Short mmCIF file of N, CA, C and O in Angstrom, two decimals:
data_model
loop_
_atom_site.label_atom_id
_atom_site.label_comp_id
_atom_site.label_asym_id
_atom_site.label_seq_id
_atom_site.Cartn_x
_atom_site.Cartn_y
_atom_site.Cartn_z
N UNK A 17 0.82 -1.20 0.00
CA UNK A 17 0.00 0.00 0.00
C UNK A 17 0.86 1.25 0.00
O UNK A 17 0.57 2.19 -0.71
N UNK A 18 1.95 1.25 0.82
CA UNK A 18 2.83 2.40 0.88
C UNK A 18 3.51 2.61 -0.47
O UNK A 18 3.64 3.71 -0.95
N UNK A 19 3.89 1.51 -1.12
CA UNK A 19 4.53 1.59 -2.43
C UNK A 19 3.57 2.22 -3.43
O UNK A 19 3.97 3.08 -4.22
N UNK A 20 2.32 1.85 -3.41
CA UNK A 20 1.32 2.42 -4.31
C UNK A 20 1.15 3.91 -4.06
O UNK A 20 0.97 4.68 -4.99
N UNK A 21 1.19 4.34 -2.79
CA UNK A 21 1.09 5.76 -2.46
C UNK A 21 2.29 6.52 -2.99
O UNK A 21 2.17 7.63 -3.49
N UNK A 22 3.49 5.92 -2.88
CA UNK A 22 4.70 6.58 -3.39
C UNK A 22 4.64 6.70 -4.91
O UNK A 22 5.02 7.72 -5.46
N UNK A 23 4.19 5.66 -5.56
CA UNK A 23 4.07 5.69 -7.02
C UNK A 23 3.04 6.74 -7.44
O UNK A 23 3.29 7.54 -8.34
N UNK A 24 1.91 6.75 -6.74
CA UNK A 24 0.87 7.74 -7.06
C UNK A 24 1.38 9.15 -6.84
O UNK A 24 1.15 10.05 -7.66
N UNK A 25 2.13 9.36 -5.76
CA UNK A 25 2.67 10.69 -5.48
C UNK A 25 3.67 11.11 -6.55
O UNK A 25 3.69 12.27 -6.98
N UNK A 26 4.50 10.17 -7.00
CA UNK A 26 5.47 10.54 -8.03
C UNK A 26 4.78 10.85 -9.35
O UNK A 26 5.20 11.73 -10.10
N UNK A 27 3.69 10.13 -9.67
CA UNK A 27 2.93 10.43 -10.88
C UNK A 27 2.29 11.82 -10.78
O UNK A 27 2.29 12.58 -11.74
N UNK A 28 1.74 12.14 -9.60
CA UNK A 28 1.14 13.45 -9.42
C UNK A 28 2.18 14.56 -9.56
O UNK A 28 1.94 15.58 -10.20
N UNK A 29 3.35 14.35 -8.96
CA UNK A 29 4.41 15.35 -9.03
C UNK A 29 4.89 15.52 -10.46
O UNK A 29 5.02 16.64 -10.95
N UNK A 30 5.13 14.42 -11.16
CA UNK A 30 5.61 14.55 -12.54
C UNK A 30 4.53 15.16 -13.43
O UNK A 30 4.83 15.93 -14.34
N UNK A 31 3.26 14.85 -13.15
CA UNK A 31 2.18 15.47 -13.91
C UNK A 31 2.10 16.97 -13.67
O UNK A 31 1.91 17.75 -14.60
N UNK A 32 2.30 17.39 -12.43
CA UNK A 32 2.27 18.81 -12.11
C UNK A 32 3.43 19.54 -12.77
O UNK A 32 3.28 20.63 -13.32
N UNK A 33 4.61 18.91 -12.75
CA UNK A 33 5.77 19.52 -13.40
C UNK A 33 5.52 19.64 -14.89
O UNK A 33 5.80 20.66 -15.51
N UNK A 34 4.96 18.59 -15.48
CA UNK A 34 4.65 18.62 -16.91
C UNK A 34 3.63 19.69 -17.24
O UNK A 34 3.77 20.40 -18.24
N UNK A 35 2.63 19.86 -16.39
CA UNK A 35 1.62 20.88 -16.63
C UNK A 35 2.22 22.28 -16.57
O UNK A 35 1.95 23.11 -17.42
N UNK A 36 3.06 22.51 -15.57
CA UNK A 36 3.70 23.82 -15.46
C UNK A 36 4.57 24.07 -16.68
O UNK A 36 4.55 25.14 -17.26
N UNK A 37 5.30 23.05 -17.11
CA UNK A 37 6.15 23.20 -18.29
C UNK A 37 5.34 23.50 -19.53
O UNK A 37 5.69 24.36 -20.33
N UNK A 38 4.23 22.80 -19.70
CA UNK A 38 3.40 23.02 -20.88
C UNK A 38 2.70 24.37 -20.82
O UNK A 38 2.55 25.03 -21.84
N UNK A 39 2.28 24.79 -19.63
CA UNK A 39 1.56 26.06 -19.55
C UNK A 39 2.51 27.23 -19.79
O UNK A 39 2.08 28.29 -20.21
N UNK A 40 3.80 27.04 -19.55
CA UNK A 40 4.74 28.12 -19.82
C UNK A 40 5.18 28.13 -21.28
O UNK A 40 5.77 29.09 -21.74
N UNK A 41 4.91 27.04 -22.01
CA UNK A 41 5.24 27.00 -23.44
C UNK A 41 4.23 27.84 -24.19
O UNK A 41 3.04 27.71 -24.02
N UNK A 42 4.72 28.70 -25.03
CA UNK A 42 3.83 29.54 -25.82
C UNK A 42 3.60 28.85 -27.14
O UNK A 42 4.50 28.78 -27.97
N UNK A 43 2.40 28.33 -27.32
CA UNK A 43 2.06 27.66 -28.57
C UNK A 43 2.20 28.61 -29.74
O UNK A 43 2.32 29.81 -29.58
N UNK A 44 2.21 28.08 -30.92
CA UNK A 44 2.31 28.85 -32.16
C UNK A 44 3.64 29.59 -32.26
O UNK A 44 3.73 30.62 -32.91
N UNK A 45 4.69 29.09 -31.61
CA UNK A 45 6.00 29.70 -31.76
C UNK A 45 6.73 29.03 -32.91
O UNK A 45 7.92 29.18 -33.07
N UNK A 46 6.02 28.26 -33.67
CA UNK A 46 6.56 27.64 -34.86
C UNK A 46 6.99 28.75 -35.80
O UNK A 46 6.35 29.80 -35.87
N UNK A 47 8.08 28.57 -36.53
CA UNK A 47 8.56 29.68 -37.37
C UNK A 47 7.58 30.11 -38.45
O UNK A 47 7.72 31.19 -39.00
N UNK A 48 6.59 29.31 -38.76
CA UNK A 48 5.64 29.67 -39.81
C UNK A 48 4.36 30.27 -39.25
O UNK A 48 3.41 30.48 -39.98
N UNK A 49 4.32 30.52 -37.96
CA UNK A 49 3.13 31.10 -37.34
C UNK A 49 3.48 32.48 -36.82
O UNK A 49 4.51 32.68 -36.21
N UNK A 50 2.61 33.39 -37.03
CA UNK A 50 2.78 34.71 -36.42
C UNK A 50 1.50 35.01 -35.66
O UNK A 50 0.51 34.31 -35.81
N UNK A 51 1.52 36.02 -34.85
CA UNK A 51 0.33 36.36 -34.07
C UNK A 51 -0.83 36.76 -34.97
O UNK A 51 -1.96 36.48 -34.67
N UNK A 52 -0.55 37.45 -36.06
CA UNK A 52 -1.61 37.98 -36.89
C UNK A 52 -1.98 37.09 -38.06
O UNK A 52 -3.14 37.00 -38.42
N UNK A 53 -1.01 36.50 -38.68
CA UNK A 53 -1.26 35.71 -39.88
C UNK A 53 -0.58 34.37 -39.80
O UNK A 53 0.47 34.23 -39.20
N UNK A 54 -1.17 33.42 -40.47
CA UNK A 54 -0.58 32.09 -40.56
C UNK A 54 0.16 32.05 -41.88
O UNK A 54 -0.43 32.16 -42.95
N UNK A 55 1.47 31.91 -41.83
CA UNK A 55 2.30 31.98 -43.01
C UNK A 55 2.93 30.62 -43.29
O UNK A 55 3.59 30.05 -42.42
N UNK A 56 2.71 30.13 -44.48
CA UNK A 56 3.34 28.87 -44.90
C UNK A 56 4.81 29.14 -45.22
O UNK A 56 5.18 30.27 -45.55
N UNK A 57 5.64 28.12 -45.14
CA UNK A 57 7.04 28.33 -45.50
C UNK A 57 7.16 28.69 -46.98
O UNK A 57 6.33 28.28 -47.80
N UNK A 58 8.20 29.42 -47.34
CA UNK A 58 8.37 29.87 -48.72
C UNK A 58 8.42 28.70 -49.70
O UNK A 58 7.89 28.80 -50.81
N UNK A 59 9.01 27.59 -49.29
CA UNK A 59 9.11 26.45 -50.21
C UNK A 59 7.75 25.87 -50.56
O UNK A 59 7.61 25.20 -51.59
N UNK A 60 6.73 26.12 -49.74
CA UNK A 60 5.38 25.60 -50.04
C UNK A 60 4.85 26.20 -51.34
O UNK A 60 4.04 25.58 -52.03
N UNK A 61 5.32 27.40 -51.67
CA UNK A 61 4.88 28.04 -52.92
C UNK A 61 5.33 27.27 -54.15
O UNK A 61 4.79 27.46 -55.23
N UNK A 62 6.30 26.39 -53.99
CA UNK A 62 6.78 25.60 -55.13
C UNK A 62 5.95 24.34 -55.34
O UNK A 62 6.11 23.67 -56.37
N UNK A 63 5.09 24.01 -54.40
CA UNK A 63 4.25 22.82 -54.54
C UNK A 63 3.19 23.06 -55.61
O UNK A 63 2.51 24.09 -55.59
N UNK A 64 3.07 22.12 -56.52
CA UNK A 64 2.11 22.24 -57.62
C UNK A 64 1.33 20.93 -57.71
O UNK A 64 1.90 19.85 -57.62
N UNK A 65 0.05 21.05 -57.89
CA UNK A 65 -0.79 19.87 -58.01
C UNK A 65 -0.44 19.07 -59.27
O UNK A 65 -0.35 19.63 -60.35
N UNK A 66 -0.29 17.77 -59.10
CA UNK A 66 -0.06 16.93 -60.27
C UNK A 66 -1.37 16.54 -60.97
O UNK A 66 -1.37 15.81 -61.95
N UNK A 67 -2.48 17.04 -60.45
CA UNK A 67 -3.81 16.68 -60.97
C UNK A 67 -4.41 17.84 -61.75
O UNK A 67 -4.19 19.00 -61.43
N UNK A 68 -5.19 17.51 -62.75
CA UNK A 68 -5.84 18.53 -63.57
C UNK A 68 -7.14 18.97 -62.90
O UNK A 68 -7.83 18.16 -62.27
N UNK A 69 -7.48 20.24 -63.06
CA UNK A 69 -8.75 20.75 -62.54
C UNK A 69 -9.85 20.40 -63.53
O UNK A 69 -10.22 21.20 -64.38
N UNK A 70 -10.34 19.20 -63.40
CA UNK A 70 -11.42 18.74 -64.27
C UNK A 70 -12.69 18.63 -63.44
O UNK A 70 -12.63 18.73 -62.21
N UNK A 71 -13.83 18.44 -64.08
CA UNK A 71 -15.09 18.40 -63.33
C UNK A 71 -15.09 17.41 -62.16
O UNK A 71 -15.59 17.73 -61.09
N UNK A 72 -14.49 16.24 -62.33
CA UNK A 72 -14.49 15.25 -61.25
C UNK A 72 -13.63 15.73 -60.08
O UNK A 72 -13.98 15.53 -58.92
N UNK A 73 -12.50 16.38 -60.38
CA UNK A 73 -11.64 16.93 -59.33
C UNK A 73 -12.43 17.93 -58.49
O UNK A 73 -12.41 17.88 -57.25
N UNK A 74 -13.12 18.84 -59.16
CA UNK A 74 -13.90 19.86 -58.45
C UNK A 74 -15.07 19.25 -57.70
O UNK A 74 -15.38 19.67 -56.58
N UNK A 75 -15.72 18.26 -58.28
CA UNK A 75 -16.86 17.60 -57.61
C UNK A 75 -16.39 16.89 -56.35
O UNK A 75 -17.04 16.97 -55.29
N UNK A 76 -15.25 16.20 -56.43
CA UNK A 76 -14.71 15.53 -55.25
C UNK A 76 -14.30 16.54 -54.18
O UNK A 76 -14.53 16.33 -52.99
N UNK A 77 -13.69 17.64 -54.61
CA UNK A 77 -13.31 18.69 -53.67
C UNK A 77 -14.53 19.30 -52.99
O UNK A 77 -14.52 19.56 -51.79
N UNK A 78 -15.58 19.51 -53.77
CA UNK A 78 -16.81 20.07 -53.21
C UNK A 78 -17.43 19.12 -52.18
O UNK A 78 -17.89 19.55 -51.12
N UNK A 79 -17.41 17.84 -52.48
CA UNK A 79 -17.96 16.85 -51.54
C UNK A 79 -17.15 16.84 -50.25
O UNK A 79 -17.72 16.85 -49.15
N UNK A 80 -15.83 16.82 -50.36
CA UNK A 80 -14.98 16.84 -49.16
C UNK A 80 -15.20 18.11 -48.35
O UNK A 80 -15.28 18.07 -47.13
N UNK A 81 -15.30 19.25 -49.05
CA UNK A 81 -15.52 20.52 -48.37
C UNK A 81 -16.83 20.47 -47.59
O UNK A 81 -16.87 20.89 -46.42
N UNK A 82 -17.88 19.99 -48.22
CA UNK A 82 -19.18 19.92 -47.54
C UNK A 82 -19.16 19.03 -46.32
O UNK A 82 -19.78 19.34 -45.29
N UNK A 83 -18.42 17.93 -46.40
CA UNK A 83 -18.37 16.98 -45.28
C UNK A 83 -17.44 17.41 -44.16
O UNK A 83 -17.73 17.18 -42.99
N UNK A 84 -16.31 18.01 -44.49
CA UNK A 84 -15.27 18.23 -43.50
C UNK A 84 -14.94 19.70 -43.21
O UNK A 84 -14.32 19.98 -42.19
N UNK A 85 -15.29 20.60 -44.09
CA UNK A 85 -14.81 21.98 -43.95
C UNK A 85 -15.92 23.00 -43.70
O UNK A 85 -15.71 24.00 -43.01
N UNK A 86 -17.09 22.76 -44.29
CA UNK A 86 -18.17 23.75 -44.24
C UNK A 86 -18.64 24.05 -42.83
O UNK A 86 -19.08 25.16 -42.55
N UNK A 87 -18.55 23.08 -41.93
CA UNK A 87 -19.04 23.32 -40.57
C UNK A 87 -18.29 24.48 -39.91
O UNK A 87 -18.86 25.21 -39.11
N UNK A 88 -17.03 24.67 -40.25
CA UNK A 88 -16.24 25.79 -39.71
C UNK A 88 -16.14 26.95 -40.70
O UNK A 88 -16.31 28.10 -40.33
N UNK A 89 -15.82 26.63 -41.95
CA UNK A 89 -15.56 27.68 -42.95
C UNK A 89 -16.82 28.20 -43.62
O UNK A 89 -16.76 29.17 -44.36
N UNK A 90 -17.96 27.58 -43.34
CA UNK A 90 -19.22 28.02 -43.93
C UNK A 90 -19.48 27.37 -45.28
O UNK A 90 -18.54 27.00 -45.99
N UNK A 91 -20.74 27.23 -45.62
CA UNK A 91 -21.13 26.57 -46.88
C UNK A 91 -20.53 27.25 -48.10
O UNK A 91 -20.24 26.60 -49.10
N UNK A 92 -20.35 28.55 -48.04
CA UNK A 92 -19.82 29.29 -49.19
C UNK A 92 -18.40 29.81 -48.94
O UNK A 92 -17.90 30.62 -49.71
N UNK A 93 -17.76 29.35 -47.85
CA UNK A 93 -16.35 29.66 -47.62
C UNK A 93 -16.03 31.01 -47.03
O UNK A 93 -14.89 31.47 -47.14
N UNK A 94 -16.99 31.64 -46.38
CA UNK A 94 -16.75 32.95 -45.79
C UNK A 94 -16.24 32.88 -44.34
O UNK A 94 -16.15 33.90 -43.66
N UNK A 95 -15.95 31.68 -43.85
CA UNK A 95 -15.47 31.53 -42.47
C UNK A 95 -16.56 31.71 -41.45
O UNK A 95 -16.28 32.03 -40.29
N UNK A 96 -17.80 31.49 -41.87
CA UNK A 96 -18.95 31.76 -41.00
C UNK A 96 -19.74 30.51 -40.64
O UNK A 96 -20.93 30.57 -40.37
N UNK A 97 -19.09 29.36 -40.62
CA UNK A 97 -19.77 28.13 -40.26
C UNK A 97 -20.14 28.11 -38.79
O UNK A 97 -19.49 28.77 -37.96
N UNK A 98 -21.17 27.36 -38.45
CA UNK A 98 -21.66 27.31 -37.06
C UNK A 98 -20.58 26.82 -36.10
O UNK A 98 -20.40 27.40 -35.03
N UNK A 99 -19.86 25.77 -36.45
CA UNK A 99 -18.82 25.25 -35.56
C UNK A 99 -17.66 26.24 -35.46
O UNK A 99 -17.04 26.38 -34.41
N UNK A 100 -17.35 26.92 -36.55
CA UNK A 100 -16.27 27.90 -36.55
C UNK A 100 -16.54 29.07 -35.63
O UNK A 100 -15.62 29.64 -35.06
N UNK A 101 -17.80 29.42 -35.46
CA UNK A 101 -18.17 30.52 -34.58
C UNK A 101 -17.86 30.25 -33.13
O UNK A 101 -17.67 31.17 -32.34
N UNK A 102 -17.78 28.97 -32.77
CA UNK A 102 -17.50 28.60 -31.39
C UNK A 102 -16.00 28.56 -31.09
O UNK A 102 -15.61 28.40 -29.95
N UNK A 103 -15.18 28.71 -32.11
CA UNK A 103 -13.73 28.64 -31.93
C UNK A 103 -13.19 29.98 -31.47
O UNK A 103 -13.79 31.02 -31.69
N UNK A 104 -12.04 29.96 -30.87
CA UNK A 104 -11.42 31.19 -30.39
C UNK A 104 -10.98 32.10 -31.52
O UNK A 104 -10.97 33.31 -31.39
N UNK A 105 -10.61 31.51 -32.64
CA UNK A 105 -10.15 32.29 -33.78
C UNK A 105 -11.03 31.95 -34.98
O UNK A 105 -11.30 30.78 -35.25
N UNK A 106 -11.46 32.96 -35.69
CA UNK A 106 -12.35 32.75 -36.83
C UNK A 106 -11.64 31.97 -37.93
O UNK A 106 -10.49 32.27 -38.26
N UNK A 107 -12.30 30.98 -38.52
CA UNK A 107 -11.70 30.22 -39.62
C UNK A 107 -11.47 31.11 -40.84
O UNK A 107 -12.07 32.17 -40.99
N UNK A 108 -10.62 30.64 -41.73
CA UNK A 108 -10.28 31.40 -42.94
C UNK A 108 -11.51 31.68 -43.79
O UNK A 108 -12.40 30.85 -43.93
N UNK A 109 -11.53 32.87 -44.34
CA UNK A 109 -12.53 33.30 -45.31
C UNK A 109 -11.84 33.17 -46.67
O UNK A 109 -10.91 33.92 -46.97
N UNK A 110 -12.27 32.23 -47.49
CA UNK A 110 -11.60 31.96 -48.75
C UNK A 110 -11.86 33.03 -49.81
O UNK A 110 -11.25 33.01 -50.86
N UNK A 111 -12.71 33.99 -49.50
CA UNK A 111 -12.99 35.11 -50.40
C UNK A 111 -12.11 36.31 -50.08
O UNK A 111 -12.06 37.27 -50.84
N UNK A 112 -11.41 36.26 -48.95
CA UNK A 112 -10.55 37.35 -48.52
C UNK A 112 -9.34 37.45 -49.45
O UNK A 112 -8.75 36.44 -49.84
N UNK A 113 -8.94 38.68 -49.76
CA UNK A 113 -7.83 38.88 -50.70
C UNK A 113 -6.52 38.29 -50.19
O UNK A 113 -5.71 37.81 -50.98
N UNK A 114 -6.30 38.29 -48.86
CA UNK A 114 -5.07 37.71 -48.33
C UNK A 114 -5.02 36.20 -48.55
O UNK A 114 -3.96 35.64 -48.77
N UNK A 115 -6.17 35.56 -48.51
CA UNK A 115 -6.22 34.12 -48.77
C UNK A 115 -6.08 33.87 -50.27
O UNK A 115 -5.35 32.98 -50.70
N UNK A 116 -6.76 34.65 -51.07
CA UNK A 116 -6.70 34.48 -52.52
C UNK A 116 -5.29 34.66 -53.07
O UNK A 116 -4.92 34.04 -54.05
N UNK A 117 -4.49 35.53 -52.44
CA UNK A 117 -3.13 35.79 -52.90
C UNK A 117 -2.17 34.65 -52.60
O UNK A 117 -1.09 34.59 -53.16
N UNK A 118 -2.55 33.76 -51.70
CA UNK A 118 -1.67 32.65 -51.35
C UNK A 118 -1.61 31.64 -52.49
O UNK A 118 -2.58 31.43 -53.21
N UNK A 119 -0.46 31.02 -52.63
CA UNK A 119 -0.30 30.02 -53.68
C UNK A 119 -1.10 28.76 -53.33
O UNK A 119 -1.44 28.52 -52.17
N UNK A 120 -1.37 27.97 -54.35
CA UNK A 120 -2.03 26.69 -54.12
C UNK A 120 -1.18 25.81 -53.20
O UNK A 120 -1.71 25.11 -52.35
N UNK A 121 0.13 25.88 -53.38
CA UNK A 121 1.02 25.10 -52.53
C UNK A 121 0.94 25.51 -51.07
O UNK A 121 0.99 24.66 -50.18
N UNK A 122 0.79 26.81 -50.82
CA UNK A 122 0.67 27.29 -49.44
C UNK A 122 -0.63 26.77 -48.81
O UNK A 122 -0.64 26.33 -47.66
N UNK A 123 -1.72 26.81 -49.57
CA UNK A 123 -3.00 26.29 -49.07
C UNK A 123 -2.90 24.79 -48.81
O UNK A 123 -3.39 24.28 -47.79
N UNK A 124 -2.26 24.07 -49.72
CA UNK A 124 -2.06 22.63 -49.56
C UNK A 124 -1.25 22.35 -48.30
O UNK A 124 -1.59 21.47 -47.50
N UNK A 125 -0.17 23.12 -48.08
CA UNK A 125 0.67 22.94 -46.91
C UNK A 125 -0.11 23.20 -45.63
O UNK A 125 -0.02 22.44 -44.67
N UNK A 126 -0.88 24.28 -45.61
CA UNK A 126 -1.66 24.62 -44.41
C UNK A 126 -2.69 23.54 -44.11
O UNK A 126 -2.88 23.15 -42.96
N UNK A 127 -3.36 23.07 -45.15
CA UNK A 127 -4.36 22.02 -44.98
C UNK A 127 -3.71 20.74 -44.47
O UNK A 127 -4.27 20.03 -43.65
N UNK A 128 -2.52 20.47 -44.93
CA UNK A 128 -1.81 19.26 -44.53
C UNK A 128 -1.33 19.32 -43.09
O UNK A 128 -1.40 18.34 -42.37
N UNK A 129 -0.85 20.49 -42.67
CA UNK A 129 -0.21 20.62 -41.36
C UNK A 129 -1.10 21.15 -40.25
O UNK A 129 -0.85 20.88 -39.08
N UNK A 130 -2.11 21.93 -40.60
CA UNK A 130 -3.00 22.48 -39.59
C UNK A 130 -2.31 23.46 -38.66
O UNK A 130 -1.09 23.64 -38.68
N UNK A 131 -3.12 24.12 -37.86
CA UNK A 131 -2.63 25.08 -36.85
C UNK A 131 -3.79 25.39 -35.91
O UNK A 131 -4.89 25.70 -36.35
N UNK A 132 -3.53 25.36 -34.64
CA UNK A 132 -4.57 25.71 -33.66
C UNK A 132 -5.81 24.86 -33.84
O UNK A 132 -5.74 23.63 -33.79
N UNK A 133 -6.94 25.51 -34.08
CA UNK A 133 -8.21 24.78 -34.24
C UNK A 133 -8.33 24.10 -35.60
O UNK A 133 -9.21 23.28 -35.79
N UNK A 134 -7.49 24.46 -36.53
CA UNK A 134 -7.48 23.82 -37.85
C UNK A 134 -6.67 22.54 -37.74
O UNK A 134 -5.46 22.58 -37.54
N UNK A 135 -7.34 21.38 -37.85
CA UNK A 135 -6.60 20.13 -37.70
C UNK A 135 -5.73 19.84 -38.92
O UNK A 135 -6.03 20.29 -40.02
N UNK A 136 -4.66 19.08 -38.73
CA UNK A 136 -3.86 18.66 -39.87
C UNK A 136 -4.58 17.54 -40.61
O UNK A 136 -5.05 16.58 -40.00
N UNK A 137 -4.69 17.64 -41.91
CA UNK A 137 -5.39 16.63 -42.69
C UNK A 137 -4.45 15.72 -43.47
O UNK A 137 -4.90 14.93 -44.29
N UNK A 138 -3.17 15.82 -43.19
CA UNK A 138 -2.18 15.01 -43.88
C UNK A 138 -2.44 13.51 -43.72
O UNK A 138 -2.23 12.75 -44.66
N UNK A 139 -2.87 13.10 -42.54
CA UNK A 139 -3.12 11.69 -42.29
C UNK A 139 -4.59 11.32 -42.47
O UNK A 139 -4.96 10.17 -42.27
N UNK A 140 -5.42 12.29 -42.81
CA UNK A 140 -6.85 12.05 -42.99
C UNK A 140 -7.18 11.90 -44.48
O UNK A 140 -7.90 10.99 -44.87
N UNK A 141 -6.66 12.80 -45.28
CA UNK A 141 -6.90 12.80 -46.72
C UNK A 141 -5.64 12.42 -47.47
O UNK A 141 -4.53 12.74 -47.03
N UNK A 142 -5.82 11.82 -48.62
CA UNK A 142 -4.69 11.55 -49.49
C UNK A 142 -4.21 12.88 -50.08
O UNK A 142 -4.93 13.89 -50.02
N UNK A 143 -3.03 12.88 -50.66
CA UNK A 143 -2.54 14.09 -51.32
C UNK A 143 -3.51 14.50 -52.43
O UNK A 143 -3.79 15.68 -52.61
N UNK A 144 -4.03 13.53 -53.15
CA UNK A 144 -4.98 13.85 -54.22
C UNK A 144 -6.22 14.54 -53.67
O UNK A 144 -6.69 15.53 -54.24
N UNK A 145 -6.74 14.06 -52.56
CA UNK A 145 -7.92 14.69 -51.97
C UNK A 145 -7.62 16.11 -51.49
O UNK A 145 -8.45 17.01 -51.66
N UNK A 146 -6.44 16.33 -50.93
CA UNK A 146 -6.08 17.69 -50.50
C UNK A 146 -5.95 18.62 -51.70
O UNK A 146 -6.37 19.77 -51.63
N UNK A 147 -5.40 18.13 -52.80
CA UNK A 147 -5.32 18.96 -54.01
C UNK A 147 -6.71 19.21 -54.58
O UNK A 147 -6.99 20.29 -55.12
N UNK A 148 -7.61 18.24 -54.47
CA UNK A 148 -9.00 18.44 -54.91
C UNK A 148 -9.64 19.56 -54.09
O UNK A 148 -10.36 20.39 -54.63
N UNK A 149 -9.37 19.56 -52.80
CA UNK A 149 -9.91 20.62 -51.95
C UNK A 149 -9.34 21.99 -52.34
O UNK A 149 -10.08 22.97 -52.40
N UNK A 150 -8.06 22.05 -52.62
CA UNK A 150 -7.45 23.31 -53.04
C UNK A 150 -8.12 23.80 -54.32
O UNK A 150 -8.48 24.98 -54.44
N UNK A 151 -8.32 22.89 -55.28
CA UNK A 151 -8.96 23.27 -56.54
C UNK A 151 -10.38 23.80 -56.28
O UNK A 151 -10.79 24.82 -56.86
N UNK A 152 -11.10 23.13 -55.38
CA UNK A 152 -12.45 23.58 -55.07
C UNK A 152 -12.44 24.93 -54.36
O UNK A 152 -13.27 25.80 -54.64
N UNK A 153 -11.48 25.13 -53.45
CA UNK A 153 -11.39 26.42 -52.75
C UNK A 153 -11.16 27.55 -53.74
O UNK A 153 -11.71 28.65 -53.57
N UNK A 154 -10.36 27.31 -54.75
CA UNK A 154 -10.13 28.34 -55.77
C UNK A 154 -11.41 28.64 -56.53
O UNK A 154 -11.73 29.81 -56.80
N UNK A 155 -12.16 27.62 -56.87
CA UNK A 155 -13.44 27.82 -57.56
C UNK A 155 -14.40 28.56 -56.65
O UNK A 155 -15.07 29.50 -57.07
N UNK A 156 -14.45 28.15 -55.40
CA UNK A 156 -15.35 28.75 -54.42
C UNK A 156 -15.04 30.23 -54.21
O UNK A 156 -15.95 31.05 -54.10
N UNK A 157 -13.77 30.57 -54.20
CA UNK A 157 -13.37 31.94 -53.90
C UNK A 157 -13.68 32.93 -55.01
O UNK A 157 -13.68 34.13 -54.77
N UNK A 158 -13.97 32.45 -56.21
CA UNK A 158 -14.31 33.37 -57.30
C UNK A 158 -15.82 33.53 -57.46
O UNK A 158 -16.28 34.39 -58.18
N UNK A 159 -16.59 32.70 -56.75
CA UNK A 159 -18.05 32.82 -56.78
C UNK A 159 -18.51 33.63 -55.59
O UNK A 159 -17.94 33.55 -54.52
N UNK A 160 -19.50 34.40 -55.76
CA UNK A 160 -20.01 35.24 -54.65
C UNK A 160 -21.32 34.75 -54.17
O UNK A 160 -22.16 34.23 -54.54
#
């Protein structure tokens, strides 16, 4: 019984130390994150989709967007989805000029790696599916 109490106490102590260490860590200190904007690394601009923007590509991207993205980014991509409203930071508005100016590779990189409330989709979607989403986001951003 005494051994179990010692083990439990050491777990509590190490947990408290870990919590203090984590709470003092400032998240988003990644070199590609800034307080105001989420910036992809410069090399992401060199990423180019190996897939053609054909009707099936856009249809698949639209389906994925509706299932996985619209709840936060909104049905039309204005960052006004119901789930996104509950987050601490507003999701991206794909009609915003700052988003439109980003390269397809930067969008692909961000979608793959995630940040904060935006989950990384690298292990969820194939590369082809992520490129389909990028193609759909481009189509979505030109429609009002």
